[in-house]
PDB file of C-alpha atoms in Angstrom:
ATOM      1  CA  THR K   1       1.225  -4.773 -12.843  1.00  0.00           C
ATOM      2  CA  ALA K   2      -0.714  -5.596 -16.019  1.00  0.00           C
ATOM      3  CA  ASP K   3      -3.961  -5.420 -14.019  1.00  0.00           C
ATOM      4  CA  LEU K   4      -3.015  -2.042 -12.567  1.00  0.00           C
ATOM      5  CA  LEU K   5      -2.259  -0.706 -16.042  1.00  0.00           C
ATOM      6  CA  ARG K   6      -5.606  -2.068 -17.251  1.00  0.00           C
ATOM      7  CA  TYR K   7      -7.491  -0.171 -14.508  1.00  0.00           C
ATOM      8  CA  ALA K   8      -5.569   3.037 -15.163  1.00  0.00           C
ATOM      9  CA  ARG K   9      -5.923   2.698 -18.953  1.00  0.00           C
ATOM     10  CA  ASP K  10      -9.700   3.160 -18.652  1.00  0.00           C
ATOM     11  CA  THR K  11      -9.375   6.633 -17.076  1.00  0.00           C
ATOM     12  CA  TYR K  12      -9.090  10.039 -18.706  1.00  0.00           C
ATOM     13  CA  LEU K  13      -5.461  10.391 -17.601  1.00  0.00           C
ATOM     14  CA  PHE K  14      -4.368   7.397 -19.676  1.00  0.00           C
ATOM     15  CA  LYS K  15      -6.948   7.532 -22.470  1.00  0.00           C
ATOM     16  CA  ASP K  16      -4.809   8.972 -25.273  1.00  0.00           C
ATOM     17  CA  LEU K  17      -1.353   7.915 -24.158  1.00  0.00           C
ATOM     18  CA  GLU K  18       0.947   5.988 -26.457  1.00  0.00           C
ATOM     19  CA  GLU K  19       1.345   2.355 -25.450  1.00  0.00           C
ATOM     20  CA  GLU K  20       5.096   2.735 -24.932  1.00  0.00           C
ATOM     21  CA  LEU K  21       4.549   5.449 -22.307  1.00  0.00           C
ATOM     22  CA  VAL K  22       1.811   3.418 -20.590  1.00  0.00           C
ATOM     23  CA  GLN K  23       4.072   0.372 -20.345  1.00  0.00           C
ATOM     24  CA  GLY K  24       6.877   2.573 -19.032  1.00  0.00           C
ATOM     25  CA  LEU K  25       4.652   3.626 -16.120  1.00  0.00           C
ATOM     26  CA  SER K  26       4.441   0.124 -14.646  1.00  0.00           C
ATOM     27  CA  ASP K  27       7.179   0.926 -12.090  1.00  0.00           C
ATOM     28  CA  ASP K  28       5.185   4.000 -10.972  1.00  0.00           C
ATOM     29  CA  LEU K  29       2.047   1.987 -10.128  1.00  0.00           C
ATOM     30  CA  SER K  30       1.274  -0.150  -7.090  1.00  0.00           C
ATOM     31  CA  LEU K  31      -1.788  -1.664  -5.437  1.00  0.00           C
ATOM     32  CA  VAL K  32      -3.067  -0.223  -2.140  1.00  0.00           C
ATOM     33  CA  CYS K  33      -5.737  -1.946  -0.033  1.00  0.00           C
ATOM     34  CA  LEU K  34      -7.526  -0.188   2.829  1.00  0.00           C
ATOM     35  CA  ILE K  35      -9.774  -1.584   5.538  1.00  0.00           C
ATOM     36  CA  PRO K  36     -12.938   0.269   6.655  1.00  0.00           C
ATOM     37  CA  GLY K  37     -12.071   3.549   8.368  1.00  0.00           C
ATOM     38  CA  GLU K  38      -8.399   3.402   7.416  1.00  0.00           C
ATOM     39  CA  ASN K  39      -6.740   6.661   6.429  1.00  0.00           C
ATOM     40  CA  LEU K  40      -5.255   6.946   2.921  1.00  0.00           C
ATOM     41  CA  PHE K  41      -3.603  10.300   3.679  1.00  0.00           C
ATOM     42  CA  ARG K  42      -4.066  13.247   6.021  1.00  0.00           C
ATOM     43  CA  GLN K  43      -4.468  16.940   5.384  1.00  0.00           C
ATOM     44  CA  GLY K  44      -1.054  18.625   5.501  1.00  0.00           C
ATOM     45  CA  GLU K  45       0.974  15.552   4.529  1.00  0.00           C
ATOM     46  CA  GLU K  46       3.334  15.615   1.566  1.00  0.00           C
ATOM     47  CA  SER K  47       1.654  14.928  -1.780  1.00  0.00           C
ATOM     48  CA  ASP K  48       3.808  12.132  -3.152  1.00  0.00           C
ATOM     49  CA  SER K  49       1.235  10.221  -5.239  1.00  0.00           C
ATOM     50  CA  SER K  50      -2.260  10.175  -6.656  1.00  0.00           C
ATOM     51  CA  TYR K  51      -4.692   7.270  -6.393  1.00  0.00           C
ATOM     52  CA  LEU K  52      -7.296   5.648  -8.615  1.00  0.00           C
ATOM     53  CA  VAL K  53     -10.182   3.984  -6.781  1.00  0.00           C
ATOM     54  CA  ILE K  54     -10.771   0.469  -8.152  1.00  0.00           C
ATOM     55  CA  ASP K  55     -13.307  -0.828  -5.616  1.00  0.00           C
ATOM     56  CA  GLY K  56     -15.041   0.845  -2.688  1.00  0.00           C
ATOM     57  CA  THR K  57     -15.615   4.467  -1.762  1.00  0.00           C
ATOM     58  CA  LEU K  58     -13.483   7.052  -0.009  1.00  0.00           C
ATOM     59  CA  ASP K  59     -14.659   9.897   2.241  1.00  0.00           C
ATOM     60  CA  VAL K  60     -12.910  13.256   1.963  1.00  0.00           C
ATOM     61  CA  ALA K  61     -12.766  15.589   4.988  1.00  0.00           C
ATOM     62  CA  MET K  62     -11.126  18.940   5.658  1.00  0.00           C
ATOM     63  CA  GLU K  63     -10.092  20.381   8.991  1.00  0.00           C
ATOM     64  CA  GLN K  64     -11.857  23.681   9.469  1.00  0.00           C
ATOM     65  CA  SER K  65     -10.923  26.696  11.551  1.00  0.00           C
ATOM     66  CA  ASP K  66     -12.838  25.205  14.519  1.00  0.00           C
ATOM     67  CA  GLY K  67     -10.390  22.259  14.501  1.00  0.00           C
ATOM     68  CA  LYS K  68     -13.041  19.734  13.496  1.00  0.00           C
ATOM     69  CA  GLU K  69     -12.988  17.687  10.321  1.00  0.00           C
ATOM     70  CA  HIS K  70     -15.939  18.336   8.033  1.00  0.00           C
ATOM     71  CA  PHE K  71     -17.027  15.973   5.268  1.00  0.00           C
ATOM     72  CA  VAL K  72     -16.560  17.513   1.808  1.00  0.00           C
ATOM     73  CA  GLY K  73     -17.166  14.641  -0.579  1.00  0.00           C
ATOM     74  CA  GLU K  74     -16.758  11.086  -1.751  1.00  0.00           C
ATOM     75  CA  VAL K  75     -14.487   9.443  -4.286  1.00  0.00           C
ATOM     76  CA  ALA K  76     -16.050   6.544  -6.185  1.00  0.00           C
ATOM     77  CA  PRO K  77     -14.577   3.745  -8.327  1.00  0.00           C
ATOM     78  CA  GLY K  78     -12.954   5.075 -11.500  1.00  0.00           C
ATOM     79  CA  GLU K  79     -12.091   8.434  -9.927  1.00  0.00           C
ATOM     80  CA  TRP K  80      -8.676   9.820  -9.025  1.00  0.00           C
ATOM     81  CA  VAL K  81      -7.838  11.406  -5.669  1.00  0.00           C
ATOM     82  CA  GLY K  82      -4.727  13.189  -4.448  1.00  0.00           C
ATOM     83  CA  GLU K  83      -3.903  14.719  -7.806  1.00  0.00           C
ATOM     84  CA  ILE K  84      -4.298  18.333  -6.671  1.00  0.00           C
ATOM     85  CA  GLY K  85      -1.259  18.297  -4.396  1.00  0.00           C
ATOM     86  CA  VAL K  86       0.779  16.239  -6.835  1.00  0.00           C
ATOM     87  CA  PHE K  87      -0.067  18.656  -9.642  1.00  0.00           C
ATOM     88  CA  THR K  88       0.549  21.852  -7.636  1.00  0.00           C
ATOM     89  CA  GLY K  89       3.362  20.591  -5.405  1.00  0.00           C
ATOM     90  CA  GLN K  90       1.370  21.514  -2.290  1.00  0.00           C
ATOM     91  CA  ASP K  91       0.752  19.372   0.760  1.00  0.00           C
ATOM     92  CA  ARG K  92      -2.525  17.453   0.984  1.00  0.00           C
ATOM     93  CA  LEU K  93      -5.542  19.761   1.162  1.00  0.00           C
ATOM     94  CA  ALA K  94      -7.815  17.162   2.788  1.00  0.00           C
ATOM     95  CA  SER K  95      -7.827  13.859   4.634  1.00  0.00           C
ATOM     96  CA  VAL K  96      -9.160  10.753   2.910  1.00  0.00           C
ATOM     97  CA  TYR K  97     -10.645   7.677   4.615  1.00  0.00           C
ATOM     98  CA  ALA K  98     -12.029   4.340   3.434  1.00  0.00           C
ATOM     99  CA  GLN K  99     -15.804   3.958   3.910  1.00  0.00           C
ATOM    100  CA  GLY K 100     -15.449   0.197   3.628  1.00  0.00           C
ATOM    101  CA  ALA K 101     -12.826  -2.045   2.072  1.00  0.00           C
ATOM    102  CA  VAL K 102     -11.158  -0.100  -0.740  1.00  0.00           C
ATOM    103  CA  ARG K 103      -8.658  -1.076  -3.438  1.00  0.00           C
ATOM    104  CA  LEU K 104      -6.672   1.607  -5.237  1.00  0.00           C
ATOM    105  CA  VAL K 105      -3.953   2.039  -7.818  1.00  0.00           C
ATOM    106  CA  ARG K 106      -1.216   4.314  -6.472  1.00  0.00           C
ATOM    107  CA  MET K 107       0.683   6.379  -9.060  1.00  0.00           C
ATOM    108  CA  THR K 108       3.846   8.179  -7.982  1.00  0.00           C
ATOM    109  CA  ALA K 109       4.211  11.915  -8.498  1.00  0.00           C
ATOM    110  CA  THR K 110       6.900  11.185 -11.108  1.00  0.00           C
ATOM    111  CA  GLY K 111       4.528   8.966 -13.080  1.00  0.00           C
ATOM    112  CA  PHE K 112       1.736  11.528 -12.784  1.00  0.00           C
ATOM    113  CA  GLY K 113       4.053  14.210 -14.163  1.00  0.00           C
ATOM    114  CA  ARG K 114       4.979  12.048 -17.165  1.00  0.00           C
ATOM    115  CA  VAL K 115       1.299  11.348 -17.909  1.00  0.00           C
ATOM    116  CA  ILE K 116       0.301  15.011 -17.707  1.00  0.00           C
ATOM    117  CA  SER K 117       3.209  16.219 -19.828  1.00  0.00           C
ATOM    118  CA  ALA K 118       2.340  13.699 -22.561  1.00  0.00           C
ATOM    119  CA  ASN K 119      -1.422  14.284 -22.631  1.00  0.00           C
ATOM    120  CA  SER K 120      -2.673  17.856 -23.027  1.00  0.00           C
ATOM    121  CA  GLU K 121      -6.327  16.732 -22.856  1.00  0.00           C
ATOM    122  CA  ALA K 122      -5.665  15.062 -19.499  1.00  0.00           C
ATOM    123  CA  LEU K 123      -3.904  18.227 -18.336  1.00  0.00           C
ATOM    124  CA  ALA K 124      -7.038  20.258 -19.140  1.00  0.00           C
ATOM    125  CA  LYS K 125      -9.254  17.734 -17.336  1.00  0.00           C
ATOM    126  CA  VAL K 126      -7.015  17.736 -14.267  1.00  0.00           C
ATOM    127  CA  GLY K 127      -7.217  21.531 -14.244  1.00  0.00           C
ATOM    128  CA  GLY K 128     -11.020  21.368 -14.417  1.00  0.00           C
ATOM    129  CA  THR K 129     -11.167  18.758 -11.662  1.00  0.00           C
ATOM    130  CA  ILE K 130      -8.904  20.860  -9.448  1.00  0.00           C
ATOM    131  CA  ARG K 131     -11.070  23.940 -10.000  1.00  0.00           C
ATOM    132  CA  GLN K 132     -14.267  22.018  -9.199  1.00  0.00           C
ATOM    133  CA  ARG K 133     -12.810  20.467  -6.037  1.00  0.00           C
ATOM    134  CA  LEU K 134     -11.365  23.741  -4.785  1.00  0.00           C
ATOM    135  CA  LEU K 135     -14.715  25.485  -5.246  1.00  0.00           C
ATOM    136  CA  ARG K 136     -16.485  22.627  -3.431  1.00  0.00           C
ATOM    137  CA  ASN K 137     -13.905  22.838  -0.646  1.00  0.00           C
ATOM    138  CA  GLN K 138     -14.639  26.562  -0.306  1.00  0.00           C
ATOM    139  CA  LEU K 139     -18.359  25.842  -0.039  1.00  0.00           C
ATOM    140  CA  ALA K 140     -17.770  23.071   2.472  1.00  0.00           C
ATOM    141  CA  GLU K 141     -15.664  25.427   4.567  1.00  0.00           C
ATOM    142  CA  MET K 142     -18.017  28.429   4.440  1.00  0.00           C
ATOM    143  CA  LEU K 143     -21.451  26.859   4.753  1.00  0.00           C
ATOM    144  CA  PRO K 144     -21.172  25.116   8.156  1.00  0.00           C
ATOM    145  CA  SER K 145     -20.379  28.460   9.800  1.00  0.00           C
ATOM    146  CA  LEU K 146     -23.621  29.811   8.339  1.00  0.00           C
ATOM    147  CA  PHE K 147     -25.932  26.783   8.572  1.00  0.00           C
ATOM    148  CA  GLY K 148     -24.236  24.212  10.817  1.00  0.00           C
ATOM    149  CA  GLU K 149     -23.046  20.761   9.720  1.00  0.00           C
ATOM    150  CA  LEU K 150     -24.345  19.769   6.262  1.00  0.00           C
ATOM    151  CA  ASP K 151     -24.789  16.256   4.902  1.00  0.00           C
ATOM    152  CA  GLU K 152     -23.457  15.344   1.465  1.00  0.00           C
ATOM    153  CA  GLU K 153     -26.872  15.509  -0.228  1.00  0.00           C
ATOM    154  CA  THR K 154     -27.439  19.081   0.977  1.00  0.00           C
ATOM    155  CA  LEU K 155     -23.918  20.119   0.006  1.00  0.00           C
ATOM    156  CA  ASP K 156     -24.411  18.525  -3.443  1.00  0.00           C
ATOM    157  CA  HIS K 157     -27.706  20.389  -3.885  1.00  0.00           C
ATOM    158  CA  ILE K 158     -26.223  23.746  -2.900  1.00  0.00           C
ATOM    159  CA  GLU K 159     -23.235  23.139  -5.171  1.00  0.00           C
ATOM    160  CA  ALA K 160     -25.513  22.249  -8.105  1.00  0.00           C
ATOM    161  CA  GLU K 161     -27.637  25.368  -7.604  1.00  0.00           C
ATOM    162  CA  SER K 162     -24.715  27.751  -7.132  1.00  0.00           C
ATOM    163  CA  ASP K 163     -22.952  29.817  -9.752  1.00  0.00           C
ATOM    164  CA  TRP K 164     -19.505  31.170  -8.962  1.00  0.00           C
ATOM    165  CA  GLU K 165     -18.865  34.670 -10.204  1.00  0.00           C
ATOM    166  CA  ARG K 166     -15.477  36.311 -10.408  1.00  0.00           C
ATOM    167  CA  CYS K 167     -15.517  39.894  -9.248  1.00  0.00           C
ATOM    168  CA  VAL K 168     -12.828  42.418  -9.909  1.00  0.00           C
ATOM    169  CA  ARG K 169     -11.664  44.113  -6.730  1.00  0.00           C
ATOM    170  CA  GLY K 170     -13.807  47.193  -6.116  1.00  0.00           C
ATOM    171  CA  SER K 171     -16.654  46.087  -8.384  1.00  0.00           C
ATOM    172  CA  CYS K 172     -20.237  46.155  -7.141  1.00  0.00           C
ATOM    173  CA  LEU K 173     -21.673  42.733  -6.356  1.00  0.00           C
ATOM    174  CA  MET K 174     -25.242  43.894  -5.570  1.00  0.00           C
ATOM    175  CA  HIS K 175     -27.233  47.056  -6.294  1.00  0.00           C
TER     176      HIS K 175
END
């Protein structure tokens, strides 16, 4: 458990937490090991925990209206995954698979809630991460119907070059 706390301590969620709270989270953390191709969770499942990637890389895919899963991104070491559903109380928005062997720290939804309620900076970062991922998910869902299947590099490029604009209903988007 000390190792799991050490991994988590280095992330933005735990950065400014008091040591007493961090130590109290030890019961909310566990180690998860995946083999290549193994599923961490599937789109539509209950969001009962979030995960920190220690080693390896995860692929994220969403089922589209055509029934096929489309790649939407990767999760690298040091990044959290699964926090959107835990934060919002929704079911999983995507499926996540191990590219190769992957080790993760699993944090229960209860532990995640305690961390977020004690760290307003982490709350803001989680909100920003959720916004970014939801916008990327929208791109990943829309673009294949326009251009066919896109690889990650192309999706990354389009995402980097795109600006999202909020439009009030009835406003003119183009003249």
